Coordinates of C-alpha atoms and ligand atoms in Angstrom, one line a residue:
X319 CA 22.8 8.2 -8.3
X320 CA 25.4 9.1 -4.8
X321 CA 25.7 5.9 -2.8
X322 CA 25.2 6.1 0.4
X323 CA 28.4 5.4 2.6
X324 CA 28.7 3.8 5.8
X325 CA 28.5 6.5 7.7
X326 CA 25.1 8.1 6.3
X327 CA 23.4 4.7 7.0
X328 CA 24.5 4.1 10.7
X329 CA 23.6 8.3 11.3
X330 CA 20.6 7.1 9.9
X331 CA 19.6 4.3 12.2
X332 CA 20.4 6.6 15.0
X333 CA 18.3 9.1 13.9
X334 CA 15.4 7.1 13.0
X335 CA 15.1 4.3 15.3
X336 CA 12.1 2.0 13.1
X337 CA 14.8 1.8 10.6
X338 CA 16.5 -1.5 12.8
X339 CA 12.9 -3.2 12.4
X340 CA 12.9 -2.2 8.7
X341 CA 16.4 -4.1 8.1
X342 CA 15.2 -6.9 10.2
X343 CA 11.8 -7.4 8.0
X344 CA 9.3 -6.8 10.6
X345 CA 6.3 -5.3 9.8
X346 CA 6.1 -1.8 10.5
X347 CA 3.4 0.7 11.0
X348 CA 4.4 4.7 10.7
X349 CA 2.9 8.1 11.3
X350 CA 3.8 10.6 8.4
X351 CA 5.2 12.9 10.8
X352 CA 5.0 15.5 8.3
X353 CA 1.0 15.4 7.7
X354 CA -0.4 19.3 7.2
X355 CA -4.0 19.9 6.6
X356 CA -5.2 20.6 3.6
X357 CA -5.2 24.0 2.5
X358 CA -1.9 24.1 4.0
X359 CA -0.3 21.1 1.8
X360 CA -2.1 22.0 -1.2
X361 CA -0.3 25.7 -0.9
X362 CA 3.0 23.7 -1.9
X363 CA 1.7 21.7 -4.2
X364 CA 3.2 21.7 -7.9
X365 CA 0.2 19.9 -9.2
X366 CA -3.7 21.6 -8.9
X367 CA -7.3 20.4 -9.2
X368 CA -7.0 22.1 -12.9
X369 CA -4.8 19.7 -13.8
X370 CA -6.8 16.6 -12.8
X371 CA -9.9 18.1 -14.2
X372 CA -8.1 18.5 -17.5
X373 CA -7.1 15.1 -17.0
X374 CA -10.6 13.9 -16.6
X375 CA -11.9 15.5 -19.6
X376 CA -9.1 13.8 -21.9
X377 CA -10.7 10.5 -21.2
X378 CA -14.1 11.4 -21.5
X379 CA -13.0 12.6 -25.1
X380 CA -11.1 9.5 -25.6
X381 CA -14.3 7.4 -24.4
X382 CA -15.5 6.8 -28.0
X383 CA -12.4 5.2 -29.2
X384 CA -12.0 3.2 -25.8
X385 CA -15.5 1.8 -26.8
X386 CA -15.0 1.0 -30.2
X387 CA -11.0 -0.1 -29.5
X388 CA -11.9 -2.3 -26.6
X389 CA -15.7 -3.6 -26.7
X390 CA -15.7 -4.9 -22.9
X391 CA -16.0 -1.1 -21.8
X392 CA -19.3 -0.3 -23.3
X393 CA -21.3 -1.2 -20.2
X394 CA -19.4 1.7 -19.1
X395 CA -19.7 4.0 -22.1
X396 CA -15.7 3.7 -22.3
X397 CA -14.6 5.4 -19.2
X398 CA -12.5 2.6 -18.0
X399 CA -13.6 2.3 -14.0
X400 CA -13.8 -0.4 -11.5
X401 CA -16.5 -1.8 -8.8
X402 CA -16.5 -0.8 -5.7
X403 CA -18.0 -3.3 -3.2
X404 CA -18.4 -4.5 0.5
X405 CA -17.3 -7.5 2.0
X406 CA -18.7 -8.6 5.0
X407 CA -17.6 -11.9 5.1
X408 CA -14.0 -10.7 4.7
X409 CA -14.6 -8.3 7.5
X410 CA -15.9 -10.8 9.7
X411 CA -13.0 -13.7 9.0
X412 CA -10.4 -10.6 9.7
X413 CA -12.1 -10.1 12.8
X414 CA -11.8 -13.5 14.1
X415 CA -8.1 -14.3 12.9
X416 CA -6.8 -10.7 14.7
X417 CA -9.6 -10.8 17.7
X418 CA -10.1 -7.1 16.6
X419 CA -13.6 -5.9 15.8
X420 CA -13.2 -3.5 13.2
X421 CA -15.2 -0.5 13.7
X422 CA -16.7 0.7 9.9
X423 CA -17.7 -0.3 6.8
X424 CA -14.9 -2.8 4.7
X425 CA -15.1 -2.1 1.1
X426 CA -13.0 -3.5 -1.5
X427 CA -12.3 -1.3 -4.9
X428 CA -11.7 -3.7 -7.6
X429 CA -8.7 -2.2 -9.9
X430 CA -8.0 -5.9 -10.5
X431 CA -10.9 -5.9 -12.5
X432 CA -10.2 -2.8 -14.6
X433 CA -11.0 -3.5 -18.2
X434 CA -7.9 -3.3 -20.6
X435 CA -4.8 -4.5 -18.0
X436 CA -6.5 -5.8 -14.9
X437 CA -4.5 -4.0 -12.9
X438 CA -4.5 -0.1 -11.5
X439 CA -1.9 0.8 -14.0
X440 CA -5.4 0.5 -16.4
X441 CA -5.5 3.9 -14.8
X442 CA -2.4 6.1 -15.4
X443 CA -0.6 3.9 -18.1
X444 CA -3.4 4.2 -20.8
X445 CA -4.2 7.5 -19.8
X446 CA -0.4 8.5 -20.4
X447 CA -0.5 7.0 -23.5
X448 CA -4.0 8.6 -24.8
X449 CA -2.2 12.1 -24.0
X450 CA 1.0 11.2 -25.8
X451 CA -1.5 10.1 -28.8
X452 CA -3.8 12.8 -28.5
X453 CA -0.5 15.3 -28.9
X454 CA 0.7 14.0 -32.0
X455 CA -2.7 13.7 -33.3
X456 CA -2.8 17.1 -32.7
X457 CA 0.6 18.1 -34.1
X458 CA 0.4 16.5 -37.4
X459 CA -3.3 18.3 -37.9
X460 CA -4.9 14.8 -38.0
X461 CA -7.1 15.3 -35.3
X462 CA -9.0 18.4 -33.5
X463 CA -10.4 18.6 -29.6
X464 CA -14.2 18.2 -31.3
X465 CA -13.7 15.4 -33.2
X466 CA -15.3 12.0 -32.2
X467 CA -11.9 10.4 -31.0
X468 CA -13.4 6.9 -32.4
X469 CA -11.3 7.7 -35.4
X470 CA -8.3 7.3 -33.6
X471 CA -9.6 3.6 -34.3
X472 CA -8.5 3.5 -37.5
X473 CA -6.0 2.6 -40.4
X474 CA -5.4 5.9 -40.9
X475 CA -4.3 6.2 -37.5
X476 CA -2.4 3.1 -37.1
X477 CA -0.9 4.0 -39.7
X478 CA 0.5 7.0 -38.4
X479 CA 1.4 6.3 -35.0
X480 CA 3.8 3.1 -36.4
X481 CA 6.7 6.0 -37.0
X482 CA 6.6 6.3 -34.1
X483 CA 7.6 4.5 -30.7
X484 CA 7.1 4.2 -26.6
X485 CA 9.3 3.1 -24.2
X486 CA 8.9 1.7 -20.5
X487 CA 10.5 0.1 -17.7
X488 CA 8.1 -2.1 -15.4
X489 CA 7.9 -4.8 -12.7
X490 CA 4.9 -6.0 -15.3
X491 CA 1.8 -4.1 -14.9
X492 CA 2.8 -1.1 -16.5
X493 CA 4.6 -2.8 -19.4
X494 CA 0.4 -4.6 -19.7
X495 CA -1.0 -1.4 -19.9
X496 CA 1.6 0.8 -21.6
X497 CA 2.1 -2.8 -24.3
X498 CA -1.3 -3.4 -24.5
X499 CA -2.9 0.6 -25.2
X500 CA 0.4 1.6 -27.6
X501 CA 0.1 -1.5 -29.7
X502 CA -3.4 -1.2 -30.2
X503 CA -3.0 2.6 -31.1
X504 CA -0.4 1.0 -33.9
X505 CA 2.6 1.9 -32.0
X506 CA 5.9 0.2 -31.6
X507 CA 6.0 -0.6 -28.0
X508 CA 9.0 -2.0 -26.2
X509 CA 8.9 -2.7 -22.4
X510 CA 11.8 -3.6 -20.5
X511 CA 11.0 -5.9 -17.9
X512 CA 12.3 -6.3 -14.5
X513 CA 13.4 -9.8 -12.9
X514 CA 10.2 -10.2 -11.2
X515 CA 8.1 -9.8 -13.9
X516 CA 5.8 -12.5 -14.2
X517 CA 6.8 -14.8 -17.5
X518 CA 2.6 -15.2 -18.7
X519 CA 2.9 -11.0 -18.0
X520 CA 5.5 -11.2 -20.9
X521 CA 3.8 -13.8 -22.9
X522 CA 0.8 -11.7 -23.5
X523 CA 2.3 -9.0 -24.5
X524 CA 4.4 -10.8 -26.8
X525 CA 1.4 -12.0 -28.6
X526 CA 0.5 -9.0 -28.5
X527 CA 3.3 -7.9 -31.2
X528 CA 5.0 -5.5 -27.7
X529 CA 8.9 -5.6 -27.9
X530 CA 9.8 -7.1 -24.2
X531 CA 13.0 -7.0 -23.0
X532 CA 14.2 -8.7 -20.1
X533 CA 16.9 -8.4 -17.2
X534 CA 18.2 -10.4 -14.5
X535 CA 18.5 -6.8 -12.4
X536 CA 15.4 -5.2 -10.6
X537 CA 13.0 -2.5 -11.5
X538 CA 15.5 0.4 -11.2
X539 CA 17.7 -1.3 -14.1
X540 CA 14.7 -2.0 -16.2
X541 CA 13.7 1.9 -16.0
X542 CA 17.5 2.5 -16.5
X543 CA 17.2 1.0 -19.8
X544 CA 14.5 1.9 -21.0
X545 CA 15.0 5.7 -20.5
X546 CA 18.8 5.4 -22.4
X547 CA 16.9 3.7 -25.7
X548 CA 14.4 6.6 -25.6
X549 CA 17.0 9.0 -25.5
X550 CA 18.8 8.0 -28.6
X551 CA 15.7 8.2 -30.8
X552 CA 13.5 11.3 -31.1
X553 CA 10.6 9.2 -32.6
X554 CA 10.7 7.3 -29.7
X555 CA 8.5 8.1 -25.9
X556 CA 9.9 7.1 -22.8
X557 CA 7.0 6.9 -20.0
X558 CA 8.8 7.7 -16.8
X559 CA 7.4 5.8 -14.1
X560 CA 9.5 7.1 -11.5
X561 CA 9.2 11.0 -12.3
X562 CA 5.7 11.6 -14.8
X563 CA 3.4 13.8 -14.2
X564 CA 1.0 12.2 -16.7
X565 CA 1.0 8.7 -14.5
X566 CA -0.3 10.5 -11.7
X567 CA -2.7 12.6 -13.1
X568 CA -4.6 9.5 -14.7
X569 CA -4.5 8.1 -11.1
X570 CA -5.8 10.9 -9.6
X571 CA -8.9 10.6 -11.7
X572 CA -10.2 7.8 -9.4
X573 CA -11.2 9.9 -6.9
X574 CA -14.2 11.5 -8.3
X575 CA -15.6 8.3 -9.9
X576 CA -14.9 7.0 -6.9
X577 CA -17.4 9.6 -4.9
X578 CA -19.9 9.0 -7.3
X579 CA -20.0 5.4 -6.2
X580 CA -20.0 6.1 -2.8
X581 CA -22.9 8.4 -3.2
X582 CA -24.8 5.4 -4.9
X583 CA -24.1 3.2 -2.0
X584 CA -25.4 6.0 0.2
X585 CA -21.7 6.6 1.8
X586 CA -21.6 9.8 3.4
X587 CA -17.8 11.3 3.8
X588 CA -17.7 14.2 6.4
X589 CA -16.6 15.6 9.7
X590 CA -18.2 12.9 11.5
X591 CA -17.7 10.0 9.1
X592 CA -14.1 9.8 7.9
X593 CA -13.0 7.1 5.3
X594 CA -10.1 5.4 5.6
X595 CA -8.2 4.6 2.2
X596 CA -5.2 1.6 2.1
X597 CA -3.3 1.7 -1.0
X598 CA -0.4 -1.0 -2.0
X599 CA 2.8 1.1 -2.9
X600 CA 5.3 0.1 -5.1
X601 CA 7.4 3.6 -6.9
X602 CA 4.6 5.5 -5.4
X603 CA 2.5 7.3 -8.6
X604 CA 0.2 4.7 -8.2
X605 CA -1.0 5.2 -4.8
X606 CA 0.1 8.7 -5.0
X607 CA -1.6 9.9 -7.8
X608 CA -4.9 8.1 -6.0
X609 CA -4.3 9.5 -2.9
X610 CA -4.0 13.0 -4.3
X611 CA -7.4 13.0 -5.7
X612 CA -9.1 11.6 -2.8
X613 CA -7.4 14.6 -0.7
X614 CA -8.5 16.7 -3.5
X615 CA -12.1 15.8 -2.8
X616 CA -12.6 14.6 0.5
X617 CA -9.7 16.8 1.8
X618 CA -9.7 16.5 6.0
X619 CA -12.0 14.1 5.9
X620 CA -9.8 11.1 4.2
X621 CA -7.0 9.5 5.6
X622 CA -4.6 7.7 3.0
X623 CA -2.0 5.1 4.2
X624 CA 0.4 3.4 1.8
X625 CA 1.1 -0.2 2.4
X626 CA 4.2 -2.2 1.1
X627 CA 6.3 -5.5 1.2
X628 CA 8.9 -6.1 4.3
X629 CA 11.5 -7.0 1.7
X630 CA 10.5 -3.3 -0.5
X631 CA 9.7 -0.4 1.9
X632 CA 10.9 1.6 -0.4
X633 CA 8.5 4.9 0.1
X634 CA 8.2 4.3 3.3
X635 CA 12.5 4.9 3.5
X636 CA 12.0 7.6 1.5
X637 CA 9.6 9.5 3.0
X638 CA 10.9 9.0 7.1
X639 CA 14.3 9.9 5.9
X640 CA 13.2 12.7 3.7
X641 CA 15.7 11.5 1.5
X642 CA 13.2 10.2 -1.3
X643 CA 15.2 8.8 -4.4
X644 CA 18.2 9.4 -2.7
X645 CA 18.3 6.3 -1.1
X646 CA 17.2 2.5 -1.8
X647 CA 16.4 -0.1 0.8
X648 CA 19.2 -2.1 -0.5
X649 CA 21.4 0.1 0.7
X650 CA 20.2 -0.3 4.3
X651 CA 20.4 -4.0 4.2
X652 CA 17.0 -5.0 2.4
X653 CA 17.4 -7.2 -0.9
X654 CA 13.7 -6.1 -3.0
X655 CA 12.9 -9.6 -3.5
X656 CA 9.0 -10.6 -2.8
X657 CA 6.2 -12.0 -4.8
X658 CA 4.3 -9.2 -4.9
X659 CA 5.8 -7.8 -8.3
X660 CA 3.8 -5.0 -8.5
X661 CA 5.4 -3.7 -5.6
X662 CA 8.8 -4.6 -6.0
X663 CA 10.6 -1.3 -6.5
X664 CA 14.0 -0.6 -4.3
X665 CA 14.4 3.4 -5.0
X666 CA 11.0 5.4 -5.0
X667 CA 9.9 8.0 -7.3
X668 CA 10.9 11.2 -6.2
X669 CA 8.6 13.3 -7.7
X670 CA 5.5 11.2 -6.2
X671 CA 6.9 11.3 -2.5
X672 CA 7.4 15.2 -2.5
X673 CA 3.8 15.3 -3.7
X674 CA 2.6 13.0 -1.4
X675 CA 4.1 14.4 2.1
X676 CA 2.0 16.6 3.6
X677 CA -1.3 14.9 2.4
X678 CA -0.2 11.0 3.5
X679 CA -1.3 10.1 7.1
X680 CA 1.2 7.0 7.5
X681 CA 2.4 3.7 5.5
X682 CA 3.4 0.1 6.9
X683 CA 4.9 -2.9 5.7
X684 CA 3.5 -6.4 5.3
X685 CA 4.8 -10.0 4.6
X686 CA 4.8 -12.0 1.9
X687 CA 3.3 -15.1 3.9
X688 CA 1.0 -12.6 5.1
X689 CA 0.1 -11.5 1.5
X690 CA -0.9 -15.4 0.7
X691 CA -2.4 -16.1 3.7
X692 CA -4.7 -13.1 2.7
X693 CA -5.4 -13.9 -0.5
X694 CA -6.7 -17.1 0.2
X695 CA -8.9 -15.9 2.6
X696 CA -10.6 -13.3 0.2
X697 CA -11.1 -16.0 -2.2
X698 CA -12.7 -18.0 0.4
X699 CA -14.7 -15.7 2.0
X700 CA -16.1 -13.8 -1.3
X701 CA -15.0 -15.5 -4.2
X702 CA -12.2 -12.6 -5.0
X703 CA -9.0 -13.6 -6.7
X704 CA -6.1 -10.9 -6.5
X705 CA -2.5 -10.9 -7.1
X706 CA -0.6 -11.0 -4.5
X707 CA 0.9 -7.2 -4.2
X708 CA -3.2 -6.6 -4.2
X709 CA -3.6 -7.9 -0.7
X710 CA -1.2 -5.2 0.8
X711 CA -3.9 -3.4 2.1
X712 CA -5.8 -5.7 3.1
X713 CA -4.5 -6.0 6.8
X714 CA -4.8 -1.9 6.9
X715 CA -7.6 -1.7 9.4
X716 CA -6.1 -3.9 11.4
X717 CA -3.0 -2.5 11.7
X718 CA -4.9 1.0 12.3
X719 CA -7.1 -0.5 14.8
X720 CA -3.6 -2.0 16.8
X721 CA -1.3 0.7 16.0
X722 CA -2.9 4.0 15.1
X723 CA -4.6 4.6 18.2
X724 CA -1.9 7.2 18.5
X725 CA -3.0 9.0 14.8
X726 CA -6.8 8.3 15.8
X727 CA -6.4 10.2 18.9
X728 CA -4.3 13.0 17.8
X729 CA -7.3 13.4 14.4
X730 CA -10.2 13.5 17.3
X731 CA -11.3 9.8 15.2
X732 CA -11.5 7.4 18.3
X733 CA -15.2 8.1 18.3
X734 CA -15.9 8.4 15.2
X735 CA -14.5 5.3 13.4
X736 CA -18.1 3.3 14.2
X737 CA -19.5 5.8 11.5
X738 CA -16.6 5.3 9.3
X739 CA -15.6 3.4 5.7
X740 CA -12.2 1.6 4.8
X741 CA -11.7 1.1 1.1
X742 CA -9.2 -1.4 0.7
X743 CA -7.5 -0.6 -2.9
X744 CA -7.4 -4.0 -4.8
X745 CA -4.8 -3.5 -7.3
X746 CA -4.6 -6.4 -9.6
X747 CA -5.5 -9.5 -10.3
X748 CA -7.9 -10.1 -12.9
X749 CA -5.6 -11.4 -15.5
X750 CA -3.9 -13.8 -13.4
X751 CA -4.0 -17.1 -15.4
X752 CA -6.2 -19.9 -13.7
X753 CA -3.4 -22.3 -12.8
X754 CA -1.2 -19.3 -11.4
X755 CA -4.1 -18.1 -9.4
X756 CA -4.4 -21.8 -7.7
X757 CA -0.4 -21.7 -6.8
X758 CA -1.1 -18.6 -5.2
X759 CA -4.0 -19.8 -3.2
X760 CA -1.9 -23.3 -2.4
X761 CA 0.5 -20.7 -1.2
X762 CA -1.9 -18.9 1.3
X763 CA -2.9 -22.8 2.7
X764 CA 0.6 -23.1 4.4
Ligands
PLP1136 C1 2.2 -1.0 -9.8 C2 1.3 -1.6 -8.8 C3 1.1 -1.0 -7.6 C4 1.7 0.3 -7.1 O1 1.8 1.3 -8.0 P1 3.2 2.2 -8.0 O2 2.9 3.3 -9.0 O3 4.3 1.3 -8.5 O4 3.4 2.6 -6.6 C5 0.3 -1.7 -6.7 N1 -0.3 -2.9 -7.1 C6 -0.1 -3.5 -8.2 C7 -0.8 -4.8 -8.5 C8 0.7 -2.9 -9.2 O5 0.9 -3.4 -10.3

């Protein structure tokens, strides 16, 4: 990867002035500058709504093993979704800690309740893995696109799939989902794990029989690694957070589940009633991958903002600079140390941003202490536990409602926020071990 000189970074700061309060950790709010309308983004875009409906279809024909693999999804028939729900008490404690009242419904989508991981990467990690499975399947003539997939549950299967291996690099959420879904497949699994990867995040998957590998460097490193062992050994699958394809296509996938559930809770998404969608950010496929679906389906109509830590704006750098993977916050000053693991990526993925560009309507930052103090108060006010990245968008509306008069104005939304939703995107959580999840609220109390 070029380093950045001197030079670069200080033309940098003149050019784009938020960079000062960036370095200095302040929380940010910024327009995407580079927002298009739909059918103008989509014209560029490298990835269609084939591809997501393909995408789609491989995990409905992958439900019957989910079922049989993983019994806690039958009340879902194996299509691994998560709640979506309102929370009014939430709404109504925000309200009286910012003196705001925030105009629209306050929803929370539960990702940290995903069955499998807990976490959103229950989303594009298994669904990665299901495609790489399904290929070889496919290959070796062990498997064809009628069969019931429930026989992937099998010795037979297992068997198979032990010649061969998967690779990934994570922060820890990605190395649950990619450990947990290859191992049970009967793959040999080996996650290199980040610095801030949680140690009970590594002592489940190691009772889980997953290889886990750990460095003292951050996220980048971990990836680093993981991609040279893959490329040594042609048995061997390296799952490229910061550049697949696959990951975002098995994010995208929420967004029509995700209309289906607002349907049920009579949510109308239109001209006159726009929704509002916060999404925590860490390399960006995550979020992105999300995002992209909901512009797939709601197009105009929904406005997507990525939320990160002070200490890893990483995307947000990215994306003002237009410089994507070509620069890291470290090199303008900003260490990628915070508690919110999930998000704790220094370089973003380059692939995601370029997808994301025209489509995203802004991103901001948010502080750790902020991230606790959050936490706690979801717990207190509905009984929700997250991790702490989780909470990034949390604070979204607010931040909207103080700093995006500018975006609601320009969008013709002023008026019509009253009729509007925010969905909040809880990312994790569920797994969180009881004591760890009373630190983190102890934390929130100071
Ligand atoms: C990974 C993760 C994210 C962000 O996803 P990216 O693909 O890294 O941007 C958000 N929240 C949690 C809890 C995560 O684990």
């Amino acid at each position: 990867m070029k380093k950045m000189d001197e030079k670069c970074v200080s033309d940098l700061r003149d050019q784009f002035p938020l960079l000062q309060q960036l370095t200095a950790l302040d929380e940010v709010f910024w327009v995407n500058p580079n927002i298009e309308t739909f059918q103008s983004g989509i014209k560029k875009c490298t990835i269609s709504e084939e591809d997501v409906r393909d995408a789609e279809k491989r995990l409905e024909r992958f439900a019957p093993y989910i079922v049989s693999a993983f019994p806690d999804t039958k009340s879902t028939n194996g299509i691994i979704e998560s709640p979506l729900v309102n929370i009014p008490s939430m709404k109504k404690s925000l309200e009286s800690d910012y003196q705001k009242s925030l105009r629209g419904e306050l929803l929370l989508k539960c990702d940290s309740h995903l069955p499998i991981s807990g976490s959103i990467k229950a989303r594009g990690g298994i669904y990665e893995v299901l495609k790489h499975a399904e290929k070889l399947a496919l290959q070796h003539k062990l498997l064809t696109l009628e069969d019931d997939y429930s026989i992937f549950d099998s010795d037979r299967f297992r068997d198979f799939f032990s010649r061969y291996s998967i690779v990934v690099g994570s922060t820890g959420n990605l190395g649950l989902s990619i450990g947990i879904m290859s191992a049970k497949l009967g793959f040999n699994v080996t996650v290199h794990m980040s610095s801030d990867a949680k140690e009970w995040k590594k002592d489940l998957l190691r009772s889980k029989n997953v290889n886990v590998i750990e460095y003292e460097a951050d996220y980048s490193k971990a990836v680093e690694e993981g991609r040279k062992q893959a490329a040594v050994d042609p048995s061997c699958y390296f799952v490229d957070d910061e550049n697949s394809k696959d990951l975002f296509l098995g994010y995208s996938v929420a967004a029509s589940r995700l209309d289906k559930q607002l349907k049920e809770l009579k949510i109308t998404v239109d001209e006159n009633h726009p929704l509002f969608v916060y999404l925590p950010c860490g390399v960006g496929g995550g979020p992105g991958g999300v995002a992209f679906g909901l512009k797939l389906m709601f197009r105009d109509h929904v406005h997507c903002f990525f939320a990160e830590p002070t200490h890893s704006p990483s995307m947000l750098l990215g994306l003002m600079t237009g410089l994507h993977d070509q620069i890291s916050v470290q090199e303008i000053g900003i260490d990628n140390k915070t508690d919110a693991d999930g998000l704790a990526v220094g370089r973003p993925s380059k692939f995601a941003g370029k997808i994301i560009e025209p489509f995203l309507s802004g991103s901001y930052t948010v502080s750790d202490n902020h991230l606790y103090k959050l936490l706690k108060q979801l717990a207190d006010t509905e009984d929700i536990y997250l991790e702490p990245s989780a909470l990034a968008g949390m604070i979204g509306p607010i931040k909207l409602h103080q700093s995006g008069m500018e975006y609601l104005q320009k969008h013709n939304l002023k008026e019509k926020l009253t009729n509007g939703t925010h969905i909040i995107w809880a990312t994790g959580g569920n797994m969180v071990p009881s004591n760890i999840k009373e630190e983190y609220y102890k934390k929130g109390e100071l």
